[in-house]
Amino acid sequence: MSLSRCTWADASPLEQAYHDREWGRPVHDDRILFESLILDGAQAGLSWSLILAKRENYRAAFDNFDANKIARYPEKKIQALLTNPGIVRNRLKIRSAVSNAQAFLAVQEEFGSFDSYIWRFVDGRMVRNAWTKASEVPTTSKASDAMAKDLKKRGFKFVGSTICYAFMQGVGMVNDHTTDCHLYKEIDRLGSC
């Protein structure tokens, strides 16, 4: 018997694995939060499956998303990234990873951790939704609007409300698994911890 999943996750084994092991599980590790923010920004205008397929290449190309290293990338490194076929070679997205790393470090300095800062947009607790079908799941929310506005004010790029909402879904700030998904109740329980 096959598992019932959110409909978007049935497209490929890679998406199924991401859905089953990562998507919607609360993340509080700053490195993983930074990686998620950068990859969600890289996905803008593209498919998530493309970014997932390139994720290991991104990790190798961007020093495993070490914000301290990325914030100091010289022009030579940026030019090398622009020729790397394993990632999306968009000049604005690559440069935004560097400026986002700098903004990320400033947020860590101000709030003690990026985790402390970013989870404030949901009062430190997962928003527990109960969508019965994929068409009900929104692409933005008041929280993602506020997050996008504040991130932009702090110098982050590729952080519109839709990107922020996708980020919130991925790192478990919202439970947007549909109620018929085999993970809905498990993720919902994680949100009450």
PDB file of C-alpha atoms in Angstrom:
ATOM      1  CA  MET A   1       0.000   0.000   0.000  1.00  0.00           C
ATOM      2  CA  SER A   2       1.444   3.384  -0.960  1.00  0.00           C
ATOM      3  CA  LEU A   3       1.571   6.276   1.453  1.00  0.00           C
ATOM      4  CA  SER A   4      -0.745   9.212   1.000  1.00  0.00           C
ATOM      5  CA  ARG A   5       1.352  12.355   0.488  1.00  0.00           C
ATOM      6  CA  CYS A   6       0.783  15.990  -0.301  1.00  0.00           C
ATOM      7  CA  THR A   7       0.097  15.989  -4.047  1.00  0.00           C
ATOM      8  CA  TRP A   8       3.180  18.054  -4.970  1.00  0.00           C
ATOM      9  CA  ALA A   9       5.459  15.371  -3.478  1.00  0.00           C
ATOM     10  CA  ASP A  10       4.403  12.602  -5.845  1.00  0.00           C
ATOM     11  CA  ALA A  11       6.314  14.051  -8.801  1.00  0.00           C
ATOM     12  CA  SER A  12       9.623  12.265  -8.174  1.00  0.00           C
ATOM     13  CA  PRO A  13      11.476  10.077  -5.666  1.00  0.00           C
ATOM     14  CA  LEU A  14      13.644  13.089  -4.750  1.00  0.00           C
ATOM     15  CA  GLU A  15      10.585  15.175  -3.881  1.00  0.00           C
ATOM     16  CA  GLN A  16       9.048  12.255  -1.984  1.00  0.00           C
ATOM     17  CA  ALA A  17      12.191  11.884   0.133  1.00  0.00           C
ATOM     18  CA  TYR A  18      12.335  15.640   0.812  1.00  0.00           C
ATOM     19  CA  HIS A  19       8.644  15.667   1.737  1.00  0.00           C
ATOM     20  CA  ASP A  20       8.903  12.633   4.000  1.00  0.00           C
ATOM     21  CA  ARG A  21      12.141  13.544   5.787  1.00  0.00           C
ATOM     22  CA  GLU A  22      12.343  17.337   5.847  1.00  0.00           C
ATOM     23  CA  TRP A  23       9.423  19.453   4.622  1.00  0.00           C
ATOM     24  CA  GLY A  24       7.432  20.953   7.451  1.00  0.00           C
ATOM     25  CA  ARG A  25       9.623  19.690  10.289  1.00  0.00           C
ATOM     26  CA  PRO A  26      10.565  22.561  12.625  1.00  0.00           C
ATOM     27  CA  VAL A  27      14.150  23.736  12.046  1.00  0.00           C
ATOM     28  CA  HIS A  28      16.085  25.732  14.626  1.00  0.00           C
ATOM     29  CA  ASP A  29      19.628  25.268  13.298  1.00  0.00           C
ATOM     30  CA  ASP A  30      20.949  28.549  11.876  1.00  0.00           C
ATOM     31  CA  ARG A  31      23.000  26.893   9.124  1.00  0.00           C
ATOM     32  CA  ILE A  32      20.016  24.931   7.852  1.00  0.00           C
ATOM     33  CA  LEU A  33      17.774  28.006   8.080  1.00  0.00           C
ATOM     34  CA  PHE A  34      20.308  29.968   6.024  1.00  0.00           C
ATOM     35  CA  GLU A  35      20.568  27.186   3.444  1.00  0.00           C
ATOM     36  CA  SER A  36      16.779  27.051   3.155  1.00  0.00           C
ATOM     37  CA  LEU A  37      16.493  30.804   2.696  1.00  0.00           C
ATOM     38  CA  ILE A  38      19.151  30.835  -0.035  1.00  0.00           C
ATOM     39  CA  LEU A  39      17.686  27.838  -1.866  1.00  0.00           C
ATOM     40  CA  ASP A  40      14.149  29.223  -1.694  1.00  0.00           C
ATOM     41  CA  GLY A  41      15.482  32.448  -3.214  1.00  0.00           C
ATOM     42  CA  ALA A  42      17.323  30.483  -5.909  1.00  0.00           C
ATOM     43  CA  GLN A  43      14.038  28.766  -6.761  1.00  0.00           C
ATOM     44  CA  ALA A  44      12.303  32.047  -7.665  1.00  0.00           C
ATOM     45  CA  GLY A  45      10.802  31.584 -11.128  1.00  0.00           C
ATOM     46  CA  LEU A  46      11.949  27.962 -11.295  1.00  0.00           C
ATOM     47  CA  SER A  47      10.683  24.621 -10.004  1.00  0.00           C
ATOM     48  CA  TRP A  48      11.507  23.325  -6.546  1.00  0.00           C
ATOM     49  CA  SER A  49      12.391  19.954  -8.098  1.00  0.00           C
ATOM     50  CA  LEU A  50      15.190  21.657 -10.072  1.00  0.00           C
ATOM     51  CA  ILE A  51      16.633  23.195  -6.895  1.00  0.00           C
ATOM     52  CA  LEU A  52      16.342  19.903  -5.010  1.00  0.00           C
ATOM     53  CA  ALA A  53      18.221  18.161  -7.817  1.00  0.00           C
ATOM     54  CA  LYS A  54      20.987  20.765  -7.546  1.00  0.00           C
ATOM     55  CA  ARG A  55      21.040  21.010  -3.726  1.00  0.00           C
ATOM     56  CA  GLU A  56      24.200  18.926  -3.222  1.00  0.00           C
ATOM     57  CA  ASN A  57      25.936  20.996  -5.914  1.00  0.00           C
ATOM     58  CA  TYR A  58      24.869  24.147  -4.067  1.00  0.00           C
ATOM     59  CA  ARG A  59      26.258  22.791  -0.803  1.00  0.00           C
ATOM     60  CA  ALA A  60      29.609  22.087  -2.463  1.00  0.00           C
ATOM     61  CA  ALA A  61      29.707  25.390  -4.369  1.00  0.00           C
ATOM     62  CA  PHE A  62      28.669  27.517  -1.371  1.00  0.00           C
ATOM     63  CA  ASP A  63      30.901  25.987   1.323  1.00  0.00           C
ATOM     64  CA  ASN A  64      28.012  24.027   2.887  1.00  0.00           C
ATOM     65  CA  PHE A  65      26.199  27.338   3.385  1.00  0.00           C
ATOM     66  CA  ASP A  66      28.709  28.682   5.894  1.00  0.00           C
ATOM     67  CA  ALA A  67      27.489  32.288   6.107  1.00  0.00           C
ATOM     68  CA  ASN A  68      30.831  33.494   7.498  1.00  0.00           C
ATOM     69  CA  LYS A  69      32.653  32.239   4.397  1.00  0.00           C
ATOM     70  CA  ILE A  70      30.000  33.326   1.898  1.00  0.00           C
ATOM     71  CA  ALA A  71      29.850  36.857   3.337  1.00  0.00           C
ATOM     72  CA  ARG A  72      33.536  37.269   2.432  1.00  0.00           C
ATOM     73  CA  TYR A  73      33.442  35.823  -1.082  1.00  0.00           C
ATOM     74  CA  PRO A  74      35.744  37.834  -3.346  1.00  0.00           C
ATOM     75  CA  GLU A  75      34.795  38.735  -6.905  1.00  0.00           C
ATOM     76  CA  LYS A  76      36.913  35.831  -8.207  1.00  0.00           C
ATOM     77  CA  LYS A  77      34.729  33.323  -6.303  1.00  0.00           C
ATOM     78  CA  ILE A  78      31.534  34.963  -7.586  1.00  0.00           C
ATOM     79  CA  GLN A  79      32.820  34.719 -11.155  1.00  0.00           C
ATOM     80  CA  ALA A  80      33.640  31.034 -10.619  1.00  0.00           C
ATOM     81  CA  LEU A  81      30.101  30.419  -9.327  1.00  0.00           C
ATOM     82  CA  LEU A  82      28.706  32.052 -12.464  1.00  0.00           C
ATOM     83  CA  THR A  83      30.384  29.331 -14.534  1.00  0.00           C
ATOM     84  CA  ASN A  84      29.353  26.426 -12.284  1.00  0.00           C
ATOM     85  CA  PRO A  85      26.892  24.232 -14.236  1.00  0.00           C
ATOM     86  CA  GLY A  86      25.789  22.480 -11.034  1.00  0.00           C
ATOM     87  CA  ILE A  87      23.873  25.524  -9.760  1.00  0.00           C
ATOM     88  CA  VAL A  88      21.511  28.116 -11.191  1.00  0.00           C
ATOM     89  CA  ARG A  89      23.906  30.584 -12.816  1.00  0.00           C
ATOM     90  CA  ASN A  90      21.893  33.724 -12.274  1.00  0.00           C
ATOM     91  CA  ARG A  91      24.117  36.689 -11.462  1.00  0.00           C
ATOM     92  CA  LEU A  92      21.557  38.391  -9.218  1.00  0.00           C
ATOM     93  CA  LYS A  93      20.804  35.221  -7.261  1.00  0.00           C
ATOM     94  CA  ILE A  94      24.491  34.413  -6.748  1.00  0.00           C
ATOM     95  CA  ARG A  95      25.295  37.947  -5.626  1.00  0.00           C
ATOM     96  CA  SER A  96      22.252  37.920  -3.353  1.00  0.00           C
ATOM     97  CA  ALA A  97      23.643  34.848  -1.563  1.00  0.00           C
ATOM     98  CA  VAL A  98      26.689  36.945  -0.615  1.00  0.00           C
ATOM     99  CA  SER A  99      24.700  39.991   0.519  1.00  0.00           C
ATOM    100  CA  ASN A 100      22.201  37.726   2.295  1.00  0.00           C
ATOM    101  CA  ALA A 101      25.072  36.081   4.182  1.00  0.00           C
ATOM    102  CA  GLN A 102      26.201  39.526   5.332  1.00  0.00           C
ATOM    103  CA  ALA A 103      22.662  40.447   6.405  1.00  0.00           C
ATOM    104  CA  PHE A 104      22.266  37.035   8.075  1.00  0.00           C
ATOM    105  CA  LEU A 105      25.395  37.617  10.182  1.00  0.00           C
ATOM    106  CA  ALA A 106      24.090  41.046  11.207  1.00  0.00           C
ATOM    107  CA  VAL A 107      20.801  39.456  12.327  1.00  0.00           C
ATOM    108  CA  GLN A 108      22.714  36.832  14.327  1.00  0.00           C
ATOM    109  CA  GLU A 109      24.690  39.612  15.997  1.00  0.00           C
ATOM    110  CA  GLU A 110      21.552  41.552  16.875  1.00  0.00           C
ATOM    111  CA  PHE A 111      19.319  38.666  18.009  1.00  0.00           C
ATOM    112  CA  GLY A 112      21.844  36.075  19.181  1.00  0.00           C
ATOM    113  CA  SER A 113      20.757  33.682  16.419  1.00  0.00           C
ATOM    114  CA  PHE A 114      18.860  33.794  13.162  1.00  0.00           C
ATOM    115  CA  ASP A 115      16.522  31.220  14.702  1.00  0.00           C
ATOM    116  CA  SER A 116      15.522  33.653  17.476  1.00  0.00           C
ATOM    117  CA  TYR A 117      14.830  36.335  14.893  1.00  0.00           C
ATOM    118  CA  ILE A 118      12.958  34.353  12.244  1.00  0.00           C
ATOM    119  CA  TRP A 119      10.639  32.388  14.530  1.00  0.00           C
ATOM    120  CA  ARG A 120       9.345  35.681  16.000  1.00  0.00           C
ATOM    121  CA  PHE A 121       7.158  35.989  12.903  1.00  0.00           C
ATOM    122  CA  VAL A 122       5.056  33.076  14.178  1.00  0.00           C
ATOM    123  CA  ASP A 123       5.454  33.879  17.888  1.00  0.00           C
ATOM    124  CA  GLY A 124       7.936  31.023  18.261  1.00  0.00           C
ATOM    125  CA  ARG A 125       5.394  28.292  17.434  1.00  0.00           C
ATOM    126  CA  MET A 126       4.338  26.473  14.296  1.00  0.00           C
ATOM    127  CA  VAL A 127       1.153  27.713  12.649  1.00  0.00           C
ATOM    128  CA  ARG A 128      -0.986  24.574  12.579  1.00  0.00           C
ATOM    129  CA  ASN A 129      -3.167  24.568   9.483  1.00  0.00           C
ATOM    130  CA  ALA A 130      -5.692  21.935   8.442  1.00  0.00           C
ATOM    131  CA  TRP A 131      -5.994  22.093   4.659  1.00  0.00           C
ATOM    132  CA  THR A 132      -8.006  19.254   3.124  1.00  0.00           C
ATOM    133  CA  LYS A 133      -6.726  19.771  -0.426  1.00  0.00           C
ATOM    134  CA  ALA A 134      -3.731  21.396  -2.092  1.00  0.00           C
ATOM    135  CA  SER A 135      -5.817  24.136  -3.687  1.00  0.00           C
ATOM    136  CA  GLU A 136      -6.556  25.543  -0.211  1.00  0.00           C
ATOM    137  CA  VAL A 137      -2.882  26.043   0.662  1.00  0.00           C
ATOM    138  CA  PRO A 138      -1.970  29.730   0.335  1.00  0.00           C
ATOM    139  CA  THR A 139       1.193  31.099  -1.227  1.00  0.00           C
ATOM    140  CA  THR A 140       1.518  33.990   1.227  1.00  0.00           C
ATOM    141  CA  SER A 141       0.274  34.993   4.666  1.00  0.00           C
ATOM    142  CA  LYS A 142       0.321  38.016   6.963  1.00  0.00           C
ATOM    143  CA  ALA A 143       3.376  36.473   8.636  1.00  0.00           C
ATOM    144  CA  SER A 144       5.209  35.978   5.328  1.00  0.00           C
ATOM    145  CA  ASP A 145       4.307  39.549   4.321  1.00  0.00           C
ATOM    146  CA  ALA A 146       5.795  40.861   7.583  1.00  0.00           C
ATOM    147  CA  MET A 147       8.853  38.624   7.255  1.00  0.00           C
ATOM    148  CA  ALA A 148       9.518  39.749   3.680  1.00  0.00           C
ATOM    149  CA  LYS A 149       9.187  43.407   4.608  1.00  0.00           C
ATOM    150  CA  ASP A 150      11.554  43.097   7.563  1.00  0.00           C
ATOM    151  CA  LEU A 151      14.120  40.971   5.719  1.00  0.00           C
ATOM    152  CA  LYS A 152      14.199  43.487   2.854  1.00  0.00           C
ATOM    153  CA  LYS A 153      14.641  46.323   5.341  1.00  0.00           C
ATOM    154  CA  ARG A 154      17.675  44.463   6.701  1.00  0.00           C
ATOM    155  CA  GLY A 155      19.224  44.123   3.223  1.00  0.00           C
ATOM    156  CA  PHE A 156      18.121  40.621   2.216  1.00  0.00           C
ATOM    157  CA  LYS A 157      17.333  39.959  -1.441  1.00  0.00           C
ATOM    158  CA  PHE A 158      15.032  37.405  -3.145  1.00  0.00           C
ATOM    159  CA  VAL A 159      12.813  37.380  -0.071  1.00  0.00           C
ATOM    160  CA  GLY A 160       9.370  38.346  -1.359  1.00  0.00           C
ATOM    161  CA  SER A 161       6.323  37.142   0.518  1.00  0.00           C
ATOM    162  CA  THR A 162       5.851  34.047  -1.675  1.00  0.00           C
ATOM    163  CA  ILE A 163       9.486  33.007  -1.154  1.00  0.00           C
ATOM    164  CA  CYS A 164       9.140  33.657   2.576  1.00  0.00           C
ATOM    165  CA  TYR A 165       6.004  31.536   2.737  1.00  0.00           C
ATOM    166  CA  ALA A 166       7.739  28.654   0.929  1.00  0.00           C
ATOM    167  CA  PHE A 167      10.609  29.031   3.401  1.00  0.00           C
ATOM    168  CA  MET A 168       8.145  28.931   6.316  1.00  0.00           C
ATOM    169  CA  GLN A 169       6.608  25.740   4.934  1.00  0.00           C
ATOM    170  CA  GLY A 170       9.969  24.077   4.418  1.00  0.00           C
ATOM    171  CA  VAL A 171      11.380  24.834   7.874  1.00  0.00           C
ATOM    172  CA  GLY A 172       8.204  23.965   9.744  1.00  0.00           C
ATOM    173  CA  MET A 173       7.019  27.410  10.726  1.00  0.00           C
ATOM    174  CA  VAL A 174       3.668  26.359   9.232  1.00  0.00           C
ATOM    175  CA  ASN A 175       2.161  22.899   8.876  1.00  0.00           C
ATOM    176  CA  ASP A 176       0.852  22.898   5.324  1.00  0.00           C
ATOM    177  CA  HIS A 177       0.698  19.137   4.916  1.00  0.00           C
ATOM    178  CA  THR A 178      -2.847  18.381   3.802  1.00  0.00           C
ATOM    179  CA  THR A 179      -4.945  16.466   6.322  1.00  0.00           C
ATOM    180  CA  ASP A 180      -4.932  13.327   4.158  1.00  0.00           C
ATOM    181  CA  CYS A 181      -1.110  13.242   4.084  1.00  0.00           C
ATOM    182  CA  HIS A 182       0.453  10.462   6.153  1.00  0.00           C
ATOM    183  CA  LEU A 183       2.653  13.079   7.865  1.00  0.00           C
ATOM    184  CA  TYR A 184      -0.024  15.603   8.800  1.00  0.00           C
ATOM    185  CA  LYS A 185      -0.623  14.358  12.354  1.00  0.00           C
ATOM    186  CA  GLU A 186       3.082  13.738  13.051  1.00  0.00           C
ATOM    187  CA  ILE A 187       4.033  17.248  11.920  1.00  0.00           C
ATOM    188  CA  ASP A 188       1.083  18.701  13.826  1.00  0.00           C
ATOM    189  CA  ARG A 189       2.346  17.010  17.010  1.00  0.00           C
ATOM    190  CA  LEU A 190       5.803  18.497  16.400  1.00  0.00           C
ATOM    191  CA  GLY A 191       4.165  21.901  16.235  1.00  0.00           C
ATOM    192  CA  SER A 192       2.705  21.511  19.695  1.00  0.00           C
ATOM    193  CA  CYS A 193       6.063  20.717  21.303  1.00  0.00           C
TER     194      CYS A 193
END
